[in-house]
Every structure is written in C-alpha cells, then in structure tokens.
Coordinates of C-alpha atoms and ligand atoms in Angstrom, one line a residue:
X17 CA -8.0 43.5 -23.6
X18 CA -6.7 41.4 -20.8
X19 CA -7.1 37.9 -22.1
X20 CA -6.7 36.1 -18.8
X21 CA -9.5 33.4 -19.2
X22 CA -9.2 30.0 -20.5
X23 CA -12.2 27.8 -21.0
X24 CA -11.7 24.1 -20.4
X25 CA -14.6 21.9 -22.1
X26 CA -14.5 18.6 -20.1
X27 CA -16.7 16.0 -22.1
X28 CA -17.1 13.1 -19.8
X29 CA -18.9 9.9 -19.8
X30 CA -21.9 10.9 -17.9
X31 CA -21.9 14.8 -18.3
X32 CA -20.5 17.6 -20.5
X33 CA -18.8 20.4 -18.3
X34 CA -17.4 24.0 -19.0
X35 CA -15.0 25.1 -16.6
X36 CA -13.9 29.0 -16.7
X37 CA -10.6 29.6 -15.4
X38 CA -9.0 33.0 -14.6
X39 CA -5.3 32.1 -15.1
X40 CA -3.9 35.2 -13.3
X41 CA -5.4 34.3 -10.2
X42 CA -5.3 30.5 -10.9
X43 CA -8.8 30.1 -9.9
X44 CA -11.8 28.6 -11.3
X45 CA -14.3 31.2 -12.1
X46 CA -17.5 29.3 -13.1
X47 CA -18.6 25.7 -13.8
X48 CA -21.5 24.5 -15.7
X49 CA -22.5 21.0 -16.0
X50 CA -25.1 19.1 -18.0
X51 CA -25.8 15.4 -17.8
X52 CA -27.1 13.3 -20.8
X53 CA -28.7 10.1 -21.6
X54 CA -26.9 6.7 -21.4
X55 CA -28.3 4.3 -23.8
X56 CA -28.2 0.6 -23.4
X57 CA -29.7 -1.1 -26.2
X58 CA -28.7 -4.7 -25.1
X59 CA -26.7 -6.1 -22.2
X60 CA -23.2 -5.0 -22.5
X61 CA -23.6 -2.3 -25.1
X62 CA -23.5 1.2 -24.3
X63 CA -24.2 4.4 -26.6
X64 CA -24.6 8.2 -26.6
X65 CA -26.4 10.2 -28.8
X66 CA -23.6 12.3 -30.4
X67 CA -26.3 15.4 -31.1
X68 CA -27.1 15.5 -27.4
X69 CA -23.5 15.4 -26.7
X70 CA -22.5 18.5 -29.1
X71 CA -25.9 20.5 -27.9
X72 CA -25.3 19.9 -24.2
X73 CA -21.5 20.8 -24.7
X74 CA -22.6 23.8 -26.5
X75 CA -25.0 25.0 -24.1
X76 CA -22.7 24.8 -21.0
X77 CA -19.9 26.7 -23.1
X78 CA -22.3 29.6 -23.6
X79 CA -23.7 29.4 -20.3
X80 CA -20.6 29.3 -18.4
X81 CA -19.6 32.6 -20.2
X82 CA -22.7 34.4 -20.0
X83 CA -23.3 33.7 -16.7
X84 CA -19.9 34.8 -15.4
X85 CA -20.4 38.7 -16.7
X86 CA -17.1 38.5 -18.8
X87 CA -16.7 39.2 -22.6
X88 CA -16.0 36.4 -24.9
X89 CA -13.3 38.6 -26.2
X90 CA -11.4 38.2 -22.7
X91 CA -10.9 34.4 -23.3
X92 CA -7.5 33.8 -24.7
X93 CA -8.1 29.9 -25.7
X94 CA -10.4 27.0 -25.3
X95 CA -8.9 23.5 -24.1
X96 CA -10.8 20.4 -24.8
X97 CA -10.6 17.0 -22.6
X98 CA -12.7 14.2 -23.3
X99 CA -14.0 10.5 -22.3
X100 CA -11.5 8.4 -24.5
X101 CA -12.1 5.7 -27.0
X102 CA -15.9 6.5 -27.6
X103 CA -16.2 7.0 -31.4
X104 CA -18.5 8.7 -33.7
X105 CA -19.1 8.4 -37.5
X106 CA -20.8 11.1 -39.4
X107 CA -21.8 12.3 -42.8
X108 CA -19.0 14.6 -44.0
X109 CA -21.8 16.7 -46.1
X110 CA -24.4 16.9 -43.7
X111 CA -22.5 16.8 -40.4
X112 CA -25.1 14.1 -39.3
X113 CA -23.8 11.0 -37.2
X114 CA -24.6 7.7 -39.3
X115 CA -25.1 5.8 -35.9
X116 CA -24.8 6.8 -32.1
X117 CA -21.6 7.0 -30.4
X118 CA -20.2 3.8 -29.4
X119 CA -19.1 4.3 -25.8
X120 CA -15.8 2.9 -24.4
X121 CA -17.5 0.6 -21.9
X122 CA -19.5 -1.1 -24.8
X123 CA -18.4 -4.7 -25.1
X124 CA -20.2 -5.4 -28.6
X125 CA -17.0 -5.8 -30.3
X126 CA -15.6 -8.7 -28.2
X127 CA -16.0 -11.1 -31.1
X128 CA -14.0 -9.1 -33.4
X129 CA -11.4 -8.6 -30.9
X130 CA -11.2 -12.4 -30.4
X131 CA -10.7 -12.8 -34.2
X132 CA -7.6 -10.4 -34.0
X133 CA -6.3 -12.6 -31.0
X134 CA -7.0 -15.7 -33.2
X135 CA -5.1 -14.1 -35.9
X136 CA -2.0 -13.7 -33.3
X137 CA -2.1 -10.0 -33.5
X138 CA -1.6 -9.3 -29.8
X139 CA 2.2 -8.7 -30.1
X140 CA 1.9 -6.7 -33.0
X141 CA -0.9 -4.7 -31.6
X142 CA 1.2 -4.1 -28.3
X143 CA 4.3 -3.1 -30.3
X144 CA 2.6 -0.7 -32.5
X145 CA 0.1 0.8 -30.3
X146 CA 1.2 0.2 -26.8
X147 CA -2.4 -1.5 -26.1
X148 CA -3.8 -4.9 -25.4
X149 CA -6.5 -6.1 -27.8
X150 CA -9.8 -5.1 -26.2
X151 CA -13.2 -3.9 -27.0
X152 CA -12.6 -0.9 -24.7
X153 CA -10.6 0.7 -27.6
X154 CA -11.9 2.6 -30.7
X155 CA -10.6 0.6 -33.6
X156 CA -13.1 -2.5 -33.6
X157 CA -16.1 0.0 -32.7
X158 CA -15.5 1.9 -35.8
X159 CA -15.1 -1.7 -37.7
X160 CA -18.5 -2.5 -36.4
X161 CA -20.4 0.7 -37.5
X162 CA -19.0 0.3 -41.1
X163 CA -20.1 -3.3 -41.0
X164 CA -23.4 -2.7 -39.8
X165 CA -24.8 0.4 -41.0
X166 CA -26.2 -0.2 -44.4
X167 CA -24.2 1.8 -47.1
X168 CA -21.7 3.0 -44.4
X169 CA -18.6 1.4 -45.9
X170 CA -19.3 2.3 -49.4
X171 CA -19.7 6.0 -48.5
X172 CA -16.6 5.7 -46.4
X173 CA -14.6 4.4 -49.3
X174 CA -15.8 7.3 -51.4
X175 CA -14.6 9.9 -48.5
X176 CA -18.1 10.8 -47.5
X177 CA -17.7 9.6 -44.1
X178 CA -15.6 11.0 -41.3
X179 CA -14.7 9.2 -37.9
X180 CA -13.4 10.6 -34.8
X181 CA -13.3 10.5 -31.0
X182 CA -15.5 13.0 -29.1
X183 CA -12.7 15.5 -29.2
X184 CA -12.5 15.3 -33.0
X185 CA -16.6 15.4 -33.1
X186 CA -16.6 18.6 -30.9
X187 CA -13.9 20.3 -32.9
X188 CA -15.7 19.7 -36.0
X189 CA -18.9 21.1 -34.6
X190 CA -17.1 24.2 -33.1
X191 CA -15.4 25.1 -36.3
X192 CA -18.7 24.7 -38.1
X193 CA -17.8 21.7 -39.8
X194 CA -14.3 23.1 -41.2
X195 CA -11.6 21.3 -39.3
X196 CA -11.4 17.3 -38.7
X197 CA -8.5 16.8 -36.3
X198 CA -7.7 14.6 -33.2
X199 CA -4.7 15.0 -30.7
X200 CA -2.0 12.3 -30.2
X201 CA -3.2 11.2 -26.8
X202 CA -6.7 10.7 -28.0
X203 CA -5.3 8.9 -31.3
X204 CA -3.2 6.6 -29.3
X205 CA -6.4 5.3 -27.8
X206 CA -7.8 3.9 -30.9
X207 CA -5.7 0.9 -31.5
X208 CA -5.1 1.9 -34.9
X209 CA -2.4 4.5 -34.3
X210 CA 1.2 3.6 -34.4
X211 CA 2.8 5.3 -31.2
X212 CA 6.6 4.6 -32.5
X213 CA 6.0 6.4 -35.9
X214 CA 3.3 8.6 -34.9
X215 CA 0.8 7.9 -37.8
X216 CA -2.2 5.9 -38.4
X217 CA -1.1 2.4 -38.9
X218 CA -1.7 1.0 -42.6
X219 CA -1.5 -2.7 -41.4
X220 CA -3.9 -2.4 -38.6
X221 CA -6.3 -0.3 -40.6
X222 CA -6.1 -3.0 -43.4
X223 CA -6.8 -5.8 -40.6
X224 CA -9.9 -4.1 -39.4
X225 CA -11.0 -2.9 -43.0
X226 CA -11.1 0.8 -42.1
X227 CA -10.4 3.3 -44.9
X228 CA -7.8 5.8 -43.9
X229 CA -9.5 8.5 -45.5
X230 CA -12.2 8.8 -42.6
X231 CA -9.7 9.5 -39.9
X232 CA -8.8 12.7 -38.7
X233 CA -5.5 14.6 -39.2
X234 CA -3.4 14.2 -35.9
X235 CA -2.5 17.3 -34.1
X236 CA -0.3 18.2 -31.1
X237 CA -2.1 18.3 -27.6
X238 CA -0.9 21.9 -27.3
X239 CA -0.6 24.3 -30.2
X240 CA -2.9 26.4 -32.2
X241 CA -4.5 24.2 -34.7
X242 CA -7.8 26.2 -35.2
X243 CA -10.4 28.5 -34.0
X244 CA -14.1 28.5 -33.1
X245 CA -16.4 29.5 -35.6
X246 CA -18.1 33.0 -35.1
X247 CA -21.6 31.7 -34.3
X248 CA -20.3 29.9 -31.2
X249 CA -19.6 33.1 -28.9
X250 CA -19.5 35.9 -31.3
X251 CA -15.8 36.2 -31.7
X252 CA -13.4 33.4 -33.0
X253 CA -11.5 31.9 -30.1
X254 CA -8.4 29.8 -30.8
X255 CA -8.7 26.0 -29.8
X256 CA -5.0 25.1 -28.5
X257 CA -5.4 22.4 -26.0
X258 CA -6.7 18.9 -26.6
X259 CA -6.1 15.6 -24.7
X260 CA -7.9 12.7 -23.3
X261 CA -9.2 12.8 -20.0
X262 CA -6.6 10.8 -17.9
X263 CA -3.5 12.5 -20.2
X264 CA -5.1 15.9 -19.3
X265 CA -5.3 14.9 -15.6
X266 CA -1.5 14.1 -15.5
X267 CA -0.8 17.3 -17.4
X268 CA -3.2 19.3 -14.7
X269 CA -1.0 17.5 -12.1
X270 CA 2.0 18.9 -13.7
X271 CA 3.5 15.4 -13.6
X272 CA 6.2 16.8 -16.4
X273 CA 9.3 14.7 -15.4
X274 CA 9.9 11.0 -16.0
X275 CA 8.8 9.2 -13.0
X276 CA 6.1 11.3 -11.9
X277 CA 2.5 10.1 -11.4
X278 CA -1.0 10.7 -10.7
X279 CA -3.9 8.5 -9.3
X280 CA -7.5 9.5 -9.9
X281 CA -9.6 8.1 -7.4
X282 CA -13.1 7.9 -8.8
X283 CA -15.6 5.2 -9.4
X284 CA -12.5 3.1 -10.5
X285 CA -8.7 4.1 -10.1
X286 CA -6.7 5.6 -13.3
X287 CA -3.1 5.5 -12.7
X288 CA -0.5 7.1 -15.2
X289 CA 3.3 7.8 -14.9
X290 CA 5.3 9.9 -17.4
X291 CA 8.0 7.8 -18.5
X292 CA 9.7 10.4 -20.8
X293 CA 10.1 10.7 -24.5
X294 CA 10.4 7.0 -25.6
X295 CA 7.6 4.6 -26.1
X296 CA 8.0 1.3 -23.7
X297 CA 5.7 -1.4 -24.4
X298 CA 4.6 -3.0 -21.0
X299 CA 5.7 -6.2 -19.9
X300 CA 3.7 -6.1 -16.9
X301 CA 0.1 -5.9 -18.1
X302 CA -0.1 -2.1 -18.1
X303 CA -0.8 0.2 -21.4
X304 CA 1.8 2.4 -23.1
X305 CA 0.1 5.2 -24.3
X306 CA 1.0 9.0 -25.5
X307 CA 0.8 11.3 -22.8
X308 CA 0.8 14.3 -24.9
X309 CA 2.5 16.2 -27.7
X310 CA 3.7 19.7 -27.2
X311 CA 4.3 21.9 -30.5
X312 CA 6.9 24.6 -29.9
X313 CA 6.6 25.9 -33.2
X314 CA 3.7 28.1 -33.9
X315 CA 1.0 27.2 -36.1
X316 CA 0.5 23.5 -35.7
X317 CA -1.2 22.6 -38.9
X318 CA -0.4 23.1 -42.5
X319 CA -2.4 25.6 -44.7
X320 CA -5.4 27.6 -43.7
X321 CA -6.9 26.2 -40.6
X322 CA -10.5 27.3 -41.7
X323 CA -10.5 26.0 -45.2
X324 CA -11.3 22.5 -44.2
X325 CA -8.5 21.0 -46.0
X326 CA -6.3 18.4 -44.7
X327 CA -2.8 18.2 -44.6
X328 CA -1.2 14.8 -45.1
X329 CA -2.2 12.4 -42.2
X330 CA 1.5 11.5 -41.6
X331 CA 2.1 12.8 -38.4
X332 CA 5.3 14.4 -39.4
X333 CA 3.9 16.3 -41.9
X334 CA 1.1 17.7 -40.1
X335 CA 3.1 19.6 -37.6
X336 CA 5.1 22.7 -38.5
X337 CA 8.1 21.6 -37.8
X338 CA 8.8 18.0 -36.4
X339 CA 12.2 19.1 -34.8
X340 CA 10.2 21.2 -32.2
X341 CA 7.6 18.6 -31.3
X342 CA 8.1 17.2 -28.0
X343 CA 6.5 13.5 -27.4
X344 CA 5.8 12.4 -24.0
X345 CA 4.7 8.8 -23.2
X346 CA 3.1 7.4 -20.0
X347 CA 2.3 4.0 -18.6
X348 CA -1.1 3.4 -17.7
X349 CA -3.0 0.9 -15.3
X350 CA -6.7 1.3 -14.3
X351 CA -8.5 -0.3 -11.3
X352 CA -12.2 -1.2 -12.1
X353 CA -13.4 -0.7 -8.6
X354 CA -12.5 1.8 -6.1
X355 CA -15.0 4.5 -5.1
X356 CA -17.7 2.1 -6.4
X357 CA -16.7 -0.1 -3.4
X358 CA -17.6 2.6 -0.7
X359 CA -21.0 3.0 -2.9
X360 CA -21.5 -0.6 -2.2
X361 CA -20.9 -0.4 1.4
X362 CA -23.6 2.3 1.3
X363 CA -26.1 1.2 -0.9
X364 CA -26.0 -2.6 -0.8
X365 CA -24.5 -3.4 2.6
X366 CA -26.2 -0.5 4.3
X367 CA -22.9 -0.5 6.5
X368 CA -22.8 3.5 6.2
X369 CA -25.0 6.2 5.2
X370 CA -22.5 8.5 3.5
X371 CA -19.5 8.0 1.7
X372 CA -17.7 10.5 4.4
X373 CA -18.9 8.1 7.2
X374 CA -16.4 5.4 5.9
X375 CA -13.8 7.7 6.6
X376 CA -14.8 8.7 10.2
X377 CA -15.3 4.9 11.0
X378 CA -11.8 4.0 9.5
X379 CA -10.2 6.8 11.4
X380 CA -11.7 5.6 14.7
X381 CA -10.8 1.8 14.1
X382 CA -7.1 1.0 14.7
X383 CA -7.0 -2.0 11.9
X384 CA -9.1 -4.4 10.2
X385 CA -8.4 -7.0 12.7
X386 CA -7.1 -9.2 9.9
X387 CA -9.8 -8.7 7.4
X388 CA -9.0 -8.0 3.8
X389 CA -11.7 -7.1 1.2
X390 CA -10.9 -7.5 -2.5
X391 CA -13.6 -5.5 -4.5
X392 CA -13.4 -7.7 -7.7
X393 CA -16.9 -7.0 -8.6
X394 CA -16.5 -6.9 -12.2
X395 CA -13.2 -8.8 -12.4
X396 CA -9.8 -7.5 -11.7
X397 CA -8.1 -4.8 -14.1
X398 CA -4.3 -4.1 -14.2
X399 CA -2.0 -5.8 -13.7
X400 CA -4.2 -8.9 -13.2
X401 CA -6.8 -8.7 -15.9
X402 CA -8.9 -11.5 -14.6
X403 CA -12.4 -10.9 -15.8
X404 CA -13.5 -13.8 -13.8
X405 CA -12.3 -12.6 -10.5
X406 CA -15.0 -12.0 -8.1
X407 CA -15.2 -10.0 -4.8
X408 CA -13.9 -11.5 -1.6
X409 CA -13.6 -11.1 1.9
X410 CA -11.0 -13.3 3.9
X411 CA -9.8 -13.3 7.6
X412 CA -13.2 -13.1 8.9
X413 CA -13.3 -14.3 12.7
X414 CA -15.9 -14.2 15.4
X415 CA -14.4 -10.7 16.3
X416 CA -15.1 -9.1 12.8
X417 CA -17.1 -6.3 13.1
X418 CA -18.9 -3.7 10.8
X419 CA -16.0 -1.3 11.3
X420 CA -13.5 -3.7 10.2
X421 CA -15.2 -4.4 7.0
X422 CA -15.5 -0.8 6.4
X423 CA -11.8 0.1 6.9
X424 CA -10.9 -3.0 4.7
X425 CA -12.9 -1.6 1.8
X426 CA -10.9 1.8 2.2
X427 CA -7.7 0.1 2.6
X428 CA -8.4 -2.3 -0.6
X429 CA -8.3 1.0 -2.8
X430 CA -4.8 1.9 -1.8
X431 CA -3.6 -1.8 -2.0
X432 CA -5.0 -2.0 -5.8
X433 CA -3.1 1.2 -6.5
X434 CA -0.1 -0.3 -5.1
X435 CA -0.3 -3.4 -7.3
X436 CA -0.4 -1.0 -10.3
X437 CA 2.7 0.9 -9.1
X438 CA 4.5 -2.2 -8.4
X439 CA 4.1 -3.2 -12.2
X440 CA 5.1 0.5 -13.2
X441 CA 8.2 0.1 -11.3
X442 CA 9.3 -3.4 -13.0
X443 CA 8.3 -1.9 -16.4
X444 CA 10.0 1.5 -16.0
X445 CA 12.8 0.7 -13.6
X446 CA 11.8 4.1 -12.3
X447 CA 11.2 4.2 -8.4
X448 CA 8.2 6.5 -7.7
X449 CA 9.3 9.5 -5.6
X450 CA 5.8 10.9 -4.8
X451 CA 2.2 10.7 -5.9
X452 CA -0.3 13.3 -7.0
X453 CA -3.8 12.4 -6.3
X454 CA -7.1 13.8 -7.3
X455 CA -10.9 12.5 -7.9
X456 CA -14.0 12.1 -5.7
X457 CA -12.4 9.7 -3.3
X458 CA -9.1 11.5 -3.1
X459 CA -11.0 14.0 -0.2
X460 CA -10.6 10.9 2.4
X461 CA -7.8 11.7 4.5
X462 CA -7.6 8.5 5.7
X463 CA -7.2 6.9 2.4
X464 CA -4.7 9.1 1.3
X465 CA -2.6 8.5 4.6
X466 CA -2.8 4.8 4.0
X467 CA -1.6 5.0 0.4
X468 CA 1.1 7.1 1.7
X469 CA 2.0 4.3 4.2
X470 CA 1.7 1.4 1.8
X471 CA 3.4 3.2 -0.9
X472 CA 6.0 4.4 1.4
X473 CA 6.1 7.7 -0.6
X474 CA 4.3 11.4 0.0
X475 CA 1.1 11.5 -1.4
X476 CA 0.1 15.1 -2.5
X477 CA -3.4 16.6 -3.0
X478 CA -3.6 19.9 -5.0
X479 CA -5.9 22.6 -4.0
X480 CA -7.6 22.4 -7.3
X481 CA -8.8 18.9 -7.7
X482 CA -10.6 19.7 -11.1
X483 CA -7.5 18.5 -12.8
X484 CA -8.8 17.0 -15.7
X485 CA -10.3 20.6 -16.9
X486 CA -7.3 22.2 -15.5
X487 CA -4.9 20.2 -17.7
X488 CA -7.0 21.0 -20.8
X489 CA -6.5 24.6 -19.7
X490 CA -2.8 24.5 -19.3
X491 CA -2.4 22.9 -22.7
X492 CA -4.6 25.4 -24.3
X493 CA -2.5 28.3 -22.4
X494 CA 0.6 27.0 -23.2
X495 CA -0.6 26.6 -26.9
X496 CA -1.3 30.4 -27.1
X497 CA 1.8 31.5 -25.4
X498 CA 0.3 32.5 -22.1
X499 CA 3.1 30.6 -20.5
X500 CA 6.5 30.2 -22.0
X501 CA 7.4 26.5 -20.8
X502 CA 5.8 23.7 -18.7
X503 CA 8.1 25.0 -16.0
X504 CA 6.4 28.2 -15.7
X505 CA 3.2 26.3 -15.7
X506 CA 4.5 24.1 -12.8
X507 CA 4.8 27.1 -10.5
X508 CA 1.0 27.6 -10.5
X509 CA 0.1 24.1 -9.2
X510 CA -0.9 24.6 -5.5
X511 CA -0.8 22.1 -2.8
X512 CA -3.7 21.4 -0.4
X513 CA -2.2 18.7 1.8
X514 CA 0.7 16.3 1.9
X515 CA 0.5 12.9 3.4
X516 CA 3.7 11.6 4.5
X517 CA 4.4 7.9 5.4
X518 CA 4.2 6.9 9.1
X519 CA 3.9 3.2 8.9
X520 CA 7.0 0.8 9.9
X521 CA 8.6 -1.2 7.3
X522 CA 7.8 -4.5 8.8
X523 CA 3.9 -3.5 9.2
X524 CA 3.8 -2.3 5.4
X525 CA 5.5 -5.7 4.3
X526 CA 3.3 -8.0 6.5
X527 CA 0.1 -6.1 5.3
X528 CA 1.0 -6.0 1.6
X529 CA 1.8 -9.7 1.8
X530 CA -1.5 -10.6 3.2
X531 CA -3.2 -8.4 0.5
X532 CA -1.5 -10.2 -2.1
X533 CA -2.6 -13.5 -0.6
X534 CA -6.0 -12.3 -0.4
X535 CA -6.1 -11.2 -4.2
X536 CA -5.2 -14.6 -5.3
X537 CA -8.2 -16.1 -3.4
X538 CA -10.5 -13.9 -5.6
X539 CA -8.9 -15.2 -9.0
X540 CA -11.1 -17.1 -11.5
X541 CA -14.0 -17.4 -9.4
X542 CA -16.9 -17.2 -11.9
X543 CA -15.6 -19.8 -14.4
Ligands
ADP9 P1 -16.3 9.6 -11.4 O1 -15.8 10.5 -12.0 O2 -15.9 8.0 -11.4 O3 -17.9 9.5 -11.4 P2 -15.9 11.1 -8.9 O4 -14.6 11.5 -9.1 O5 -17.0 12.1 -8.8 O6 -16.1 9.8 -9.8 O7 -15.7 10.3 -7.5 C1 -16.7 9.6 -6.7 C2 -16.6 8.6 -5.9 O8 -15.7 8.8 -4.8 C3 -17.7 7.5 -5.5 O9 -17.5 6.3 -5.8 C4 -17.6 7.7 -4.1 O10 -17.9 6.4 -3.4 C5 -16.1 7.9 -3.6 N1 -16.0 9.1 -2.4 C6 -16.6 10.3 -2.3 N2 -16.3 10.8 -1.0 C7 -15.5 9.9 -0.4 C8 -15.1 9.8 0.8 N3 -15.1 10.7 1.7 N4 -14.3 8.6 1.0 C9 -14.3 7.5 0.3 N5 -14.6 7.8 -0.8 C10 -15.5 8.8 -1.3

C-alpha cells in the first residue's frame, strides 16, 4: 500500500486541529477543527479541561481521516504539535487528570516565581534552561498543582502521578496509557530541563519540590518512539514527530541553517531563529530554547515501545545512539500585540470594518504623516519586557487622519519585529539574510513589504501557511524515513511571494530612529 499520507495533530490554545497531508503532492488534503472551552476561574487564571482536549482531538483525528475517503493504512505516520508550556497532571492508574490543565497564559504562579527570583535564581535558570523566570513556563504550574490539590504530593512521591505538557498527555492517550514521553522542544519550555546536559535538572526540581518520577521520558522530535493503539484508527500508526508549536513552525519553514528565521504574525508575533548546535543564553532579553532534536538512528526509545516501561530519564540513555542525535537550538522573542492591534482598530476604534481594509487604506496612504502607534496594550514583550508599558500614539498634529493611524498600526507590527531581530543579531552575531513568514496577518502584502523595507532583507511567504502542522508532518515523515534528510524536505517548501526591500537607507534609518523614540514614550506608564 502506498503510504503517502501524514496526519498532523495541531493542538492549539483555543482549538484542536487535525490536518491530513498528501506528501507526494505536498498538499493539504483535509483539515478538521474543534474549539474547546477556555476556563477563567479568577482574574489572570486560565485553565483547560484535559479530557475535553483529548476527546476533541480524537474526534477531529477520526473525522479528518474518515471524511477524506482514505484508508488509515495509507497513513505512514502521525506528527504532533501543541500549545507549549501548558501542563496536565494525571493519575497513572486511572488516566484521569487530577486538576484542569494550567494554561501558558495563566499568571497564578507569579508569586512562586517571585520567590525563585528573591532566592537569586535568575542566572542559574537562564544558564540551565535558557529561559527567564516567569509564570509562563510549566515548572511552577506543576509545583502549584502538587501543593494545592489535596493528596497530590503524597501520590506523586509514590510514583502514582504523571505530569506532562499537552504533547505528553495526547501521546499517553493515543497509546492507550502505555507511553509517557515528551520531546526535547517541549521539555525545554518547562523551566525544569537543562538544555546543555539534555536532561531534567535535579537542582531545579529540588528548588521547586517536584519529584522527578512524575516527569516523562524525553525523546527526539523526530524518530519512531511509539505507535497509536489499535482502538484509535483500527490499525496502529507510528507517532514519529513531536514539537512545540513555534518550533514546529520553524521546522515547517525549513529554517534548517543557522541564521535562518521565521516570524509568525498572529494575535502576537513569534520570532524564532535557528542558531545551530550549541546553546547560547541570551544577553539581550530573548529566550534560548531547543528547536528540535533529530534522531538519525532508528528506534529512539529503549525497550519495547508498548510496554509502558520507562527507560532512564537521562536523555543520553533514552535515545538509541547519542552520537546520531542532532540537537538544534533557537533564539526566540515574542511580541505581545500584533494582529490584536488590527482587531483593536476594527472592534474598539471602529476605524476599519475588516482586517483586510487596513491593508487597502495603508496601500493608499503614502505615509503616516509622522504618527507612530506603540500597541503596548498589555505591556511590552521581547526585548523590552516592560509589563507596565501601555499603548501610545505620538506625533499627532492637526493634519492627522484616520488613515495615518491605521497605517501606523500596521507599521508598528513590523517595527516591533525589527526590535526582536536587532536583539537576535546582537545575541547571535548572525546577520539575518531573509525572513520566512506565516500566520493570519502575513496575508497582508502591505505589512510584508514594509517588513522587508525596515529589515532590509527579503521576506518570503510560503504557499502553505499552515506551517505549524506542516512542521509536525515533516518531523514525522523524516522520523519514518519518508525523506532521507532535511535537505530533501527543503525541496518541498514552495514560495508564494517574495517581498524585496525598496526603501532607501536614509528613510529606513530615520523611520526606525523615530520608532525607538516612540517606544520609549510608552515605557513604565502604568506604575
Ligand atoms: P492566532 O493564531 O494568534 O489566533 P492567526 O494566525 O489566526 O492568529 O491570525 C489572526 C490575526 O491576524 C488577527 O489578529 C487579525 O487581526 C490579523 N489579520 C488577519 N488578516 C489581516 C490582514 N489582512 N491584515 C492585517 N492583519 C490581519
């Protein structure tokens, strides 16, 4: 049977998707999507129901296969990509979650993080994990559940509880409760994983009082580490690709060489740059994270994949042959408000009726007439990390029109991304040569052209902008040997449009200088 299909499961923050790819044609055959509840128990707290995530994911998985008319036997592999940092703790014997999933956005552990900071752990955490101490990451969320769910810590110490990010939770369920694994890219977002030694960090686990036995075995992002139970689709299918959503998008954009980067323009912007095979803690307020680990040596786990037995969690012993393992690191920076600023123009200010109208207005307005908008609605992310910054409009004169504000908002998305790239350049010493783009707002030709102008490099938009799912599919295909190398995958990447810089150096320098002045005006406003 020709096994030309790969099924990608894309478990996001607001919905679970299943995307079926025909890898011979390099096309999407079918997509199914199921949203789920967002639970806000208190201001700043965000939870998901893990059972709802699992049942919704399973539903779309089956639906996408059944409604496409293919036979499950034609699927060569499954790839998984997921919302990162969100954690689930479940009972090992019953498979039932002991609490809702605590979502990456949830701020409930800010105090636990402050305590780590007071204890002076910033440098240690940065050195070991590549991250800054923040409630965003999984570690303190696990700590919170163990402390606050009655009896949880006691059971955890006895090895009766399992913990994992969403990839881990899905794989546990897809294998009928037999396999408890996560991949390196997801592990690197927990604030518990040592990205230099490639293993759970005993010191950090001790500080956070988390028993190591509840954590999953860490496996490569690509390589066969288990297969689905027969109940899922009637035949077992290898699971051979796993990566957190942003890392999967970097892979889907075939950013395989050091110095290649992608920017995903959604509600916010997520910018990742491949920096090669060595970790490099950021000196300019970015995150250093594992992009992916590729196993080139066949079966990636010790022992029988379906026995449920765990091998030593030390990463070096969890792969078949350490020398064949290829680790790639990335620098990451995120902008909190990007596409959300377009929504603000539409929903709060009523200056546009649709997101697309912003592009038409901007195309037909030669400049912003000196206006700069800094959409720091919820503070500023990388590289400023100012949670007290607030939105600012500067340069207004009697001649300022609606069109100028609209254009300035679109431009602000490109300027904020430029700020992150400047930090990346300083950190990595690498000059960016081109930028791959995806996400909802990357459809805007105006924004993409302006981004090329401000960065002074080519901006490339691919034909398939579902790069997160595509990345998971590529990782899975590589894992089962559908391609022999990453170079072969790169040949599949197809360009939709390239945007070449047209702005003069003087204009670019002047505009960016003014932007930096505008950003300064937004700092520490809400103090
Ligand atoms: P997310 O995954 O974060 O929900 P998406 O990748 O779906 O986001 O992108 C949606 C965002 O893209 C919205 O914030 C929207 O304002 C923005 N957007 C959509 N179309 C355009 C457009 N033509 N011009 C500018 N922004 C757009």
